Amino acid sequence: MRLCSLYEIKRVNSVPLYLTNHQRAVKFTDNRTYTPSGGLASGAYTGATGFEDATTEITGAITSDQITLDDLRRGTYRGATIIERIVDWRYPWAGAHSTYRYFVEDIKFNGRDWKAELHGLSSLLHKTRGGYYSRLCPATLGDDACKRTLTDVSFSLVSVATVTDKRVFSANLLQIPSGFDGTYFVWGTIFWQAGLNRFLRSTIYDYDDATRTIKIIQPPPFEIAVNDVFQIIAGCDGLSLTCQGKFDHLDHHQGMPFIRGTHQAFNTPQA
């Protein structure tokens, strides 16, 4: 078969990959060499017209150091951009016969093969836009919508002192001051700054001030190890009282604390 696919994979926080499903390396007109990846294959392509979304799947086996199990577990490929070029492997200098651009919506691994679900450019038009009415603030503490600085409500470069299990560990006693209420960090965030879980986030559901013991909701994909480094950020439950009393940031609270609930529909007229 004279046609093959060239895949340019632009991952989040990582260098791009250049792969092909051909059995030999292909040098394309962009002066990049696309290396073979064993078992890499495209699924059925579902075309679309108008603003409908075009979809396809890519499957493959982990047979090289380019697509690793660690990267799949870390979620490196979620949200990645994939550019597929169909070329004649004998005459790659003639350019691509066709080009497709996809976004990785989901990726699964069954222990042997991985499968990536890809969506076309039209998927950008199908995303939910706008906000919603709720008593809770939809913003995340410290993001662009919240606008609250994290300098005085977080601690960076904190190291892990002991590890109890996959979800329970303690921090260095000297790196987090004492005196915090037990709920101060509940629903807060652990941002891993060094270690196997680097760049990943975990949500806190319990904190012991006396021992600096932290419990997270879900274990990260890799084992937590002593001396792993993280940033711990205070928790925010989205309530206006919390925004005012804990963060002194009520002017930027985006919830609707006085919105009527569904129970109002059952109220009867007052005499």
PDB file of C-alpha atoms in Angstrom:
ATOM      1  CA  MET A   1       0.000   0.000   0.000  1.00  0.00           C
ATOM      2  CA  ARG A   2       1.457   3.348  -1.035  1.00  0.00           C
ATOM      3  CA  LEU A   3      -0.349   5.576   1.447  1.00  0.00           C
ATOM      4  CA  CYS A   4       0.511   5.927   5.091  1.00  0.00           C
ATOM      5  CA  SER A   5      -0.412   8.255   7.940  1.00  0.00           C
ATOM      6  CA  LEU A   6       1.915  10.704   9.627  1.00  0.00           C
ATOM      7  CA  TYR A   7       0.884  11.755  13.132  1.00  0.00           C
ATOM      8  CA  GLU A   8       2.087  14.947  14.772  1.00  0.00           C
ATOM      9  CA  ILE A   9       1.040  14.720  18.421  1.00  0.00           C
ATOM     10  CA  LYS A  10       1.215  17.918  20.449  1.00  0.00           C
ATOM     11  CA  ARG A  11       0.919  16.955  24.093  1.00  0.00           C
ATOM     12  CA  VAL A  12       0.244  19.195  27.069  1.00  0.00           C
ATOM     13  CA  ASN A  13       3.438  20.226  28.881  1.00  0.00           C
ATOM     14  CA  SER A  14       5.519  17.891  26.715  1.00  0.00           C
ATOM     15  CA  VAL A  15       7.497  17.943  23.496  1.00  0.00           C
ATOM     16  CA  PRO A  16       5.599  16.860  20.339  1.00  0.00           C
ATOM     17  CA  LEU A  17       5.799  13.328  18.962  1.00  0.00           C
ATOM     18  CA  TYR A  18       6.188  12.472  15.277  1.00  0.00           C
ATOM     19  CA  LEU A  19       4.972   8.967  14.471  1.00  0.00           C
ATOM     20  CA  THR A  20       3.862   6.978  11.448  1.00  0.00           C
ATOM     21  CA  ASN A  21       2.038   3.719  10.892  1.00  0.00           C
ATOM     22  CA  HIS A  22       4.472   2.887   8.105  1.00  0.00           C
ATOM     23  CA  GLN A  23       7.101   0.233   8.755  1.00  0.00           C
ATOM     24  CA  ARG A  24       9.953   2.635   7.980  1.00  0.00           C
ATOM     25  CA  ALA A  25      10.771   6.179   9.027  1.00  0.00           C
ATOM     26  CA  VAL A  26       9.358   8.869   6.719  1.00  0.00           C
ATOM     27  CA  LYS A  27      10.948  12.298   6.296  1.00  0.00           C
ATOM     28  CA  PHE A  28       8.280  14.830   5.419  1.00  0.00           C
ATOM     29  CA  THR A  29       8.471  18.268   3.814  1.00  0.00           C
ATOM     30  CA  ASP A  30       8.567  19.920   7.261  1.00  0.00           C
ATOM     31  CA  ASN A  31      12.073  18.428   7.666  1.00  0.00           C
ATOM     32  CA  ARG A  32      10.885  16.232  10.503  1.00  0.00           C
ATOM     33  CA  THR A  33      11.323  12.476  10.577  1.00  0.00           C
ATOM     34  CA  TYR A  34       8.254  10.456  11.523  1.00  0.00           C
ATOM     35  CA  THR A  35       9.346   7.253  13.219  1.00  0.00           C
ATOM     36  CA  PRO A  36       7.435   3.956  13.119  1.00  0.00           C
ATOM     37  CA  SER A  37       5.377   2.980  16.127  1.00  0.00           C
ATOM     38  CA  GLY A  38       4.464  -0.678  16.128  1.00  0.00           C
ATOM     39  CA  GLY A  39       0.779  -1.462  16.229  1.00  0.00           C
ATOM     40  CA  LEU A  40      -0.320   2.113  15.526  1.00  0.00           C
ATOM     41  CA  ALA A  41      -3.506   2.136  13.461  1.00  0.00           C
ATOM     42  CA  SER A  42      -6.475   4.403  12.741  1.00  0.00           C
ATOM     43  CA  GLY A  43     -10.038   3.320  13.239  1.00  0.00           C
ATOM     44  CA  ALA A  44     -13.015   4.132  11.061  1.00  0.00           C
ATOM     45  CA  TYR A  45     -13.243   7.776  10.107  1.00  0.00           C
ATOM     46  CA  THR A  46     -16.691   9.299  10.513  1.00  0.00           C
ATOM     47  CA  GLY A  47     -17.015  12.285   8.217  1.00  0.00           C
ATOM     48  CA  ALA A  48     -19.449  15.109   8.735  1.00  0.00           C
ATOM     49  CA  THR A  49     -20.959  18.056   6.948  1.00  0.00           C
ATOM     50  CA  GLY A  50     -21.696  21.547   8.191  1.00  0.00           C
ATOM     51  CA  PHE A  51     -21.001  21.948  11.905  1.00  0.00           C
ATOM     52  CA  GLU A  52     -21.334  18.269  12.749  1.00  0.00           C
ATOM     53  CA  ASP A  53     -18.322  16.728  14.424  1.00  0.00           C
ATOM     54  CA  ALA A  54     -15.963  14.363  12.620  1.00  0.00           C
ATOM     55  CA  THR A  55     -14.600  11.559  14.790  1.00  0.00           C
ATOM     56  CA  THR A  56     -12.153   8.702  14.590  1.00  0.00           C
ATOM     57  CA  GLU A  57     -10.081   6.459  16.837  1.00  0.00           C
ATOM     58  CA  ILE A  58      -6.407   5.604  17.033  1.00  0.00           C
ATOM     59  CA  THR A  59      -5.250   2.405  18.663  1.00  0.00           C
ATOM     60  CA  GLY A  60      -1.799   1.076  19.340  1.00  0.00           C
ATOM     61  CA  ALA A  61       0.449  -1.002  21.510  1.00  0.00           C
ATOM     62  CA  ILE A  62       3.159   0.280  23.821  1.00  0.00           C
ATOM     63  CA  THR A  63       6.156  -0.951  21.880  1.00  0.00           C
ATOM     64  CA  SER A  64       8.608   1.930  22.176  1.00  0.00           C
ATOM     65  CA  ASP A  65       9.783   4.568  24.604  1.00  0.00           C
ATOM     66  CA  GLN A  66       7.752   7.250  22.809  1.00  0.00           C
ATOM     67  CA  ILE A  67       4.277   6.237  23.988  1.00  0.00           C
ATOM     68  CA  THR A  68       4.804   4.978  27.522  1.00  0.00           C
ATOM     69  CA  LEU A  69       2.493   3.548  30.130  1.00  0.00           C
ATOM     70  CA  ASP A  70       3.584   6.246  32.570  1.00  0.00           C
ATOM     71  CA  ASP A  71       2.466   8.992  30.183  1.00  0.00           C
ATOM     72  CA  LEU A  72      -0.896   7.291  29.680  1.00  0.00           C
ATOM     73  CA  ARG A  73      -1.431   6.984  33.431  1.00  0.00           C
ATOM     74  CA  ARG A  74      -0.367  10.585  33.964  1.00  0.00           C
ATOM     75  CA  GLY A  75      -2.965  11.800  31.440  1.00  0.00           C
ATOM     76  CA  THR A  76      -0.364  13.503  29.246  1.00  0.00           C
ATOM     77  CA  TYR A  77      -2.388  12.856  26.092  1.00  0.00           C
ATOM     78  CA  ARG A  78      -5.745  14.180  27.321  1.00  0.00           C
ATOM     79  CA  GLY A  79      -6.468  17.398  25.463  1.00  0.00           C
ATOM     80  CA  ALA A  80      -3.597  16.804  23.042  1.00  0.00           C
ATOM     81  CA  THR A  81      -3.806  17.948  19.435  1.00  0.00           C
ATOM     82  CA  ILE A  82      -3.163  15.396  16.688  1.00  0.00           C
ATOM     83  CA  ILE A  83      -2.511  16.348  13.084  1.00  0.00           C
ATOM     84  CA  GLU A  84      -2.832  13.411  10.691  1.00  0.00           C
ATOM     85  CA  ARG A  85      -1.346  13.709   7.206  1.00  0.00           C
ATOM     86  CA  ILE A  86      -1.986  11.098   4.529  1.00  0.00           C
ATOM     87  CA  VAL A  87       1.087  10.835   2.305  1.00  0.00           C
ATOM     88  CA  ASP A  88       2.638   8.567  -0.285  1.00  0.00           C
ATOM     89  CA  TRP A  89       5.568   7.040   1.581  1.00  0.00           C
ATOM     90  CA  ARG A  90       7.512   6.712  -1.668  1.00  0.00           C
ATOM     91  CA  TYR A  91       7.180  10.416  -2.498  1.00  0.00           C
ATOM     92  CA  PRO A  92       6.725  12.254   0.829  1.00  0.00           C
ATOM     93  CA  TRP A  93       8.269  15.367  -0.685  1.00  0.00           C
ATOM     94  CA  ALA A  94       5.136  15.693  -2.863  1.00  0.00           C
ATOM     95  CA  GLY A  95       3.201  16.766   0.226  1.00  0.00           C
ATOM     96  CA  ALA A  96       0.101  15.432   1.932  1.00  0.00           C
ATOM     97  CA  HIS A  97      -2.892  14.112   0.001  1.00  0.00           C
ATOM     98  CA  SER A  98      -5.150  15.174   2.866  1.00  0.00           C
ATOM     99  CA  THR A  99      -4.758  16.586   6.373  1.00  0.00           C
ATOM    100  CA  TYR A 100      -6.977  16.153   9.428  1.00  0.00           C
ATOM    101  CA  ARG A 101      -6.795  17.844  12.793  1.00  0.00           C
ATOM    102  CA  TYR A 102      -8.185  16.194  15.932  1.00  0.00           C
ATOM    103  CA  PHE A 103      -8.365  16.715  19.664  1.00  0.00           C
ATOM    104  CA  VAL A 104      -8.010  13.839  22.126  1.00  0.00           C
ATOM    105  CA  GLU A 105     -11.248  13.663  24.108  1.00  0.00           C
ATOM    106  CA  ASP A 106     -10.562  10.427  25.937  1.00  0.00           C
ATOM    107  CA  ILE A 107      -7.935   7.715  26.090  1.00  0.00           C
ATOM    108  CA  LYS A 108      -8.254   4.207  27.500  1.00  0.00           C
ATOM    109  CA  PHE A 109      -5.755   1.479  28.268  1.00  0.00           C
ATOM    110  CA  ASN A 110      -6.739  -2.154  28.768  1.00  0.00           C
ATOM    111  CA  GLY A 111      -3.349  -3.391  30.003  1.00  0.00           C
ATOM    112  CA  ARG A 112      -2.093  -4.250  26.523  1.00  0.00           C
ATOM    113  CA  ASP A 113      -3.368  -1.720  23.968  1.00  0.00           C
ATOM    114  CA  TRP A 114      -4.424   1.894  24.198  1.00  0.00           C
ATOM    115  CA  LYS A 115      -7.291   3.560  22.347  1.00  0.00           C
ATOM    116  CA  ALA A 116      -7.648   7.297  21.836  1.00  0.00           C
ATOM    117  CA  GLU A 117     -10.993   8.844  20.916  1.00  0.00           C
ATOM    118  CA  LEU A 118     -10.479  11.841  18.651  1.00  0.00           C
ATOM    119  CA  HIS A 119     -12.835  14.656  17.682  1.00  0.00           C
ATOM    120  CA  GLY A 120     -12.503  17.202  14.892  1.00  0.00           C
ATOM    121  CA  LEU A 121     -12.426  20.991  14.908  1.00  0.00           C
ATOM    122  CA  SER A 122     -16.217  21.239  15.101  1.00  0.00           C
ATOM    123  CA  SER A 123     -16.053  19.821  18.638  1.00  0.00           C
ATOM    124  CA  LEU A 124     -14.880  23.261  19.782  1.00  0.00           C
ATOM    125  CA  LEU A 125     -18.294  24.638  18.825  1.00  0.00           C
ATOM    126  CA  HIS A 126     -20.128  22.010  20.871  1.00  0.00           C
ATOM    127  CA  LYS A 127     -18.634  22.870  24.236  1.00  0.00           C
ATOM    128  CA  THR A 128     -20.848  24.383  26.892  1.00  0.00           C
ATOM    129  CA  ARG A 129     -20.489  28.140  27.141  1.00  0.00           C
ATOM    130  CA  GLY A 130     -21.735  30.560  29.727  1.00  0.00           C
ATOM    131  CA  GLY A 131     -22.430  30.103  33.411  1.00  0.00           C
ATOM    132  CA  TYR A 132     -25.251  28.853  35.577  1.00  0.00           C
ATOM    133  CA  TYR A 133     -27.240  30.063  38.561  1.00  0.00           C
ATOM    134  CA  SER A 134     -26.167  28.510  41.839  1.00  0.00           C
ATOM    135  CA  ARG A 135     -25.637  29.477  45.440  1.00  0.00           C
ATOM    136  CA  LEU A 136     -22.087  28.179  45.104  1.00  0.00           C
ATOM    137  CA  CYS A 137     -19.390  30.111  43.292  1.00  0.00           C
ATOM    138  CA  PRO A 138     -18.429  28.263  40.071  1.00  0.00           C
ATOM    139  CA  ALA A 139     -14.884  29.651  40.075  1.00  0.00           C
ATOM    140  CA  THR A 140     -11.870  27.759  41.368  1.00  0.00           C
ATOM    141  CA  LEU A 141      -9.810  29.435  44.051  1.00  0.00           C
ATOM    142  CA  GLY A 142      -6.950  31.306  42.410  1.00  0.00           C
ATOM    143  CA  ASP A 143      -8.052  30.972  38.775  1.00  0.00           C
ATOM    144  CA  ASP A 144      -8.721  33.797  36.320  1.00  0.00           C
ATOM    145  CA  ALA A 145     -12.389  33.939  37.272  1.00  0.00           C
ATOM    146  CA  CYS A 146     -11.716  34.027  41.030  1.00  0.00           C
ATOM    147  CA  LYS A 147      -8.800  36.505  40.872  1.00  0.00           C
ATOM    148  CA  ARG A 148      -7.757  35.653  44.438  1.00  0.00           C
ATOM    149  CA  THR A 149      -3.994  35.499  44.956  1.00  0.00           C
ATOM    150  CA  LEU A 150      -2.765  32.314  46.617  1.00  0.00           C
ATOM    151  CA  THR A 151       0.282  33.816  48.342  1.00  0.00           C
ATOM    152  CA  ASP A 152      -1.239  33.859  51.845  1.00  0.00           C
ATOM    153  CA  VAL A 153      -3.490  30.791  51.500  1.00  0.00           C
ATOM    154  CA  SER A 154      -1.007  28.251  50.182  1.00  0.00           C
ATOM    155  CA  PHE A 155       2.424  26.803  50.896  1.00  0.00           C
ATOM    156  CA  SER A 156       4.834  25.720  48.169  1.00  0.00           C
ATOM    157  CA  LEU A 157       7.807  23.375  48.073  1.00  0.00           C
ATOM    158  CA  VAL A 158       6.425  21.257  50.912  1.00  0.00           C
ATOM    159  CA  SER A 159       7.981  17.816  51.116  1.00  0.00           C
ATOM    160  CA  VAL A 160       6.361  14.515  52.048  1.00  0.00           C
ATOM    161  CA  ALA A 161       7.639  13.261  55.401  1.00  0.00           C
ATOM    162  CA  THR A 162       5.866   9.905  55.728  1.00  0.00           C
ATOM    163  CA  VAL A 163       3.507   7.832  53.599  1.00  0.00           C
ATOM    164  CA  THR A 164       0.770   5.726  55.190  1.00  0.00           C
ATOM    165  CA  ASP A 165      -0.965   4.492  52.027  1.00  0.00           C
ATOM    166  CA  LYS A 166      -1.928   5.684  48.557  1.00  0.00           C
ATOM    167  CA  ARG A 167      -4.213   8.396  49.919  1.00  0.00           C
ATOM    168  CA  VAL A 168      -2.697   9.305  53.284  1.00  0.00           C
ATOM    169  CA  PHE A 169       0.627  11.004  53.914  1.00  0.00           C
ATOM    170  CA  SER A 170       2.135  13.636  56.174  1.00  0.00           C
ATOM    171  CA  ALA A 171       4.024  16.814  55.393  1.00  0.00           C
ATOM    172  CA  ASN A 172       7.214  18.159  56.893  1.00  0.00           C
ATOM    173  CA  LEU A 173       6.271  19.764  60.226  1.00  0.00           C
ATOM    174  CA  LEU A 174       8.542  22.755  59.615  1.00  0.00           C
ATOM    175  CA  GLN A 175       7.119  23.639  56.207  1.00  0.00           C
ATOM    176  CA  ILE A 176       3.442  24.100  57.169  1.00  0.00           C
ATOM    177  CA  PRO A 177       2.852  26.309  60.229  1.00  0.00           C
ATOM    178  CA  SER A 178       0.609  25.006  62.972  1.00  0.00           C
ATOM    179  CA  GLY A 179      -2.602  26.582  64.160  1.00  0.00           C
ATOM    180  CA  PHE A 180      -4.833  25.957  61.167  1.00  0.00           C
ATOM    181  CA  ASP A 181      -8.384  24.831  61.745  1.00  0.00           C
ATOM    182  CA  GLY A 182      -8.993  21.216  60.768  1.00  0.00           C
ATOM    183  CA  THR A 183     -11.263  22.332  57.928  1.00  0.00           C
ATOM    184  CA  TYR A 184      -8.911  24.979  56.521  1.00  0.00           C
ATOM    185  CA  PHE A 185      -7.452  22.709  53.823  1.00  0.00           C
ATOM    186  CA  VAL A 186     -10.538  20.501  53.321  1.00  0.00           C
ATOM    187  CA  TRP A 187     -11.552  20.584  49.626  1.00  0.00           C
ATOM    188  CA  GLY A 188      -8.232  22.209  48.969  1.00  0.00           C
ATOM    189  CA  THR A 189      -5.702  21.159  46.358  1.00  0.00           C
ATOM    190  CA  ILE A 190      -2.387  19.356  46.344  1.00  0.00           C
ATOM    191  CA  PHE A 191      -0.362  20.382  43.296  1.00  0.00           C
ATOM    192  CA  TRP A 192       2.547  17.992  42.874  1.00  0.00           C
ATOM    193  CA  GLN A 193       5.710  19.925  42.038  1.00  0.00           C
ATOM    194  CA  ALA A 194       8.266  17.097  42.051  1.00  0.00           C
ATOM    195  CA  GLY A 195       8.128  13.322  41.949  1.00  0.00           C
ATOM    196  CA  LEU A 196       6.385  10.822  39.709  1.00  0.00           C
ATOM    197  CA  ASN A 197       3.092  12.728  39.986  1.00  0.00           C
ATOM    198  CA  ARG A 198       4.569  16.056  38.902  1.00  0.00           C
ATOM    199  CA  PHE A 199       2.053  18.528  37.385  1.00  0.00           C
ATOM    200  CA  LEU A 200      -0.929  16.504  38.683  1.00  0.00           C
ATOM    201  CA  ARG A 201      -3.491  17.644  41.243  1.00  0.00           C
ATOM    202  CA  SER A 202      -5.204  15.900  44.143  1.00  0.00           C
ATOM    203  CA  THR A 203      -8.167  17.034  46.216  1.00  0.00           C
ATOM    204  CA  ILE A 204      -7.911  17.075  50.016  1.00  0.00           C
ATOM    205  CA  TYR A 205     -10.776  15.721  52.123  1.00  0.00           C
ATOM    206  CA  ASP A 206      -9.155  15.688  55.575  1.00  0.00           C
ATOM    207  CA  TYR A 207      -6.282  17.443  57.316  1.00  0.00           C
ATOM    208  CA  ASP A 208      -4.800  16.972  60.802  1.00  0.00           C
ATOM    209  CA  ASP A 209      -3.038  20.099  62.010  1.00  0.00           C
ATOM    210  CA  ALA A 210      -1.142  18.376  64.851  1.00  0.00           C
ATOM    211  CA  THR A 211       0.607  15.818  62.640  1.00  0.00           C
ATOM    212  CA  ARG A 212       0.253  17.608  59.261  1.00  0.00           C
ATOM    213  CA  THR A 213      -1.439  14.448  57.990  1.00  0.00           C
ATOM    214  CA  ILE A 214      -3.202  14.904  54.648  1.00  0.00           C
ATOM    215  CA  LYS A 215      -5.853  12.629  53.186  1.00  0.00           C
ATOM    216  CA  ILE A 216      -6.826  12.930  49.530  1.00  0.00           C
ATOM    217  CA  ILE A 217      -9.986  11.733  47.807  1.00  0.00           C
ATOM    218  CA  GLN A 218      -8.415   9.680  45.013  1.00  0.00           C
ATOM    219  CA  PRO A 219      -4.916   8.236  44.869  1.00  0.00           C
ATOM    220  CA  PRO A 220      -2.689   9.703  42.142  1.00  0.00           C
ATOM    221  CA  PRO A 221      -1.643   7.392  39.287  1.00  0.00           C
ATOM    222  CA  PHE A 222       1.823   6.878  40.787  1.00  0.00           C
ATOM    223  CA  GLU A 223       2.949   5.996  44.287  1.00  0.00           C
ATOM    224  CA  ILE A 224       3.549   8.887  46.671  1.00  0.00           C
ATOM    225  CA  ALA A 225       7.119   8.751  47.961  1.00  0.00           C
ATOM    226  CA  VAL A 226       8.967  10.386  50.812  1.00  0.00           C
ATOM    227  CA  ASN A 227      10.542  13.703  49.733  1.00  0.00           C
ATOM    228  CA  ASP A 228       8.026  14.253  46.935  1.00  0.00           C
ATOM    229  CA  VAL A 229       7.386  17.989  46.733  1.00  0.00           C
ATOM    230  CA  PHE A 230       3.984  19.654  46.503  1.00  0.00           C
ATOM    231  CA  GLN A 231       2.031  22.868  46.952  1.00  0.00           C
ATOM    232  CA  ILE A 232      -0.910  22.793  49.352  1.00  0.00           C
ATOM    233  CA  ILE A 233      -3.758  25.246  48.731  1.00  0.00           C
ATOM    234  CA  ALA A 234      -6.564  26.131  51.127  1.00  0.00           C
ATOM    235  CA  GLY A 235      -9.989  24.688  50.484  1.00  0.00           C
ATOM    236  CA  CYS A 236     -12.985  26.645  49.235  1.00  0.00           C
ATOM    237  CA  ASP A 237     -16.542  25.292  49.340  1.00  0.00           C
ATOM    238  CA  GLY A 238     -17.920  28.063  47.126  1.00  0.00           C
ATOM    239  CA  LEU A 239     -20.168  29.619  49.803  1.00  0.00           C
ATOM    240  CA  SER A 240     -20.362  33.379  50.186  1.00  0.00           C
ATOM    241  CA  LEU A 241     -19.673  33.116  53.927  1.00  0.00           C
ATOM    242  CA  THR A 242     -16.445  31.277  53.192  1.00  0.00           C
ATOM    243  CA  CYS A 243     -15.462  33.782  50.545  1.00  0.00           C
ATOM    244  CA  GLN A 244     -15.933  36.643  52.996  1.00  0.00           C
ATOM    245  CA  GLY A 245     -14.709  35.163  56.268  1.00  0.00           C
ATOM    246  CA  LYS A 246     -11.879  32.970  55.038  1.00  0.00           C
ATOM    247  CA  PHE A 247     -10.553  34.798  51.996  1.00  0.00           C
ATOM    248  CA  ASP A 248     -11.912  38.374  52.379  1.00  0.00           C
ATOM    249  CA  HIS A 249     -12.849  38.234  48.710  1.00  0.00           C
ATOM    250  CA  LEU A 250     -16.624  38.645  48.668  1.00  0.00           C
ATOM    251  CA  ASP A 251     -16.554  41.265  45.897  1.00  0.00           C
ATOM    252  CA  HIS A 252     -15.518  38.531  43.461  1.00  0.00           C
ATOM    253  CA  HIS A 253     -17.927  35.844  44.678  1.00  0.00           C
ATOM    254  CA  GLN A 254     -19.906  34.659  41.650  1.00  0.00           C
ATOM    255  CA  GLY A 255     -22.554  32.610  43.406  1.00  0.00           C
ATOM    256  CA  MET A 256     -26.184  33.629  43.975  1.00  0.00           C
ATOM    257  CA  PRO A 257     -26.647  33.235  47.749  1.00  0.00           C
ATOM    258  CA  PHE A 258     -30.240  34.523  47.704  1.00  0.00           C
ATOM    259  CA  ILE A 259     -31.467  32.483  44.773  1.00  0.00           C
ATOM    260  CA  ARG A 260     -34.730  30.661  45.420  1.00  0.00           C
ATOM    261  CA  GLY A 261     -34.483  26.906  45.731  1.00  0.00           C
ATOM    262  CA  THR A 262     -36.864  24.286  44.320  1.00  0.00           C
ATOM    263  CA  HIS A 263     -38.551  24.018  47.710  1.00  0.00           C
ATOM    264  CA  GLN A 264     -40.225  27.376  46.974  1.00  0.00           C
ATOM    265  CA  ALA A 265     -42.491  25.597  44.488  1.00  0.00           C
ATOM    266  CA  PHE A 266     -44.164  23.745  47.396  1.00  0.00           C
ATOM    267  CA  ASN A 267     -44.879  26.822  49.508  1.00  0.00           C
ATOM    268  CA  THR A 268     -48.576  27.600  49.995  1.00  0.00           C
ATOM    269  CA  PRO A 269     -50.044  31.127  50.047  1.00  0.00           C
ATOM    270  CA  GLN A 270     -49.982  32.807  53.416  1.00  0.00           C
ATOM    271  CA  ALA A 271     -53.273  33.975  54.861  1.00  0.00           C
TER     272      ALA A 271
END
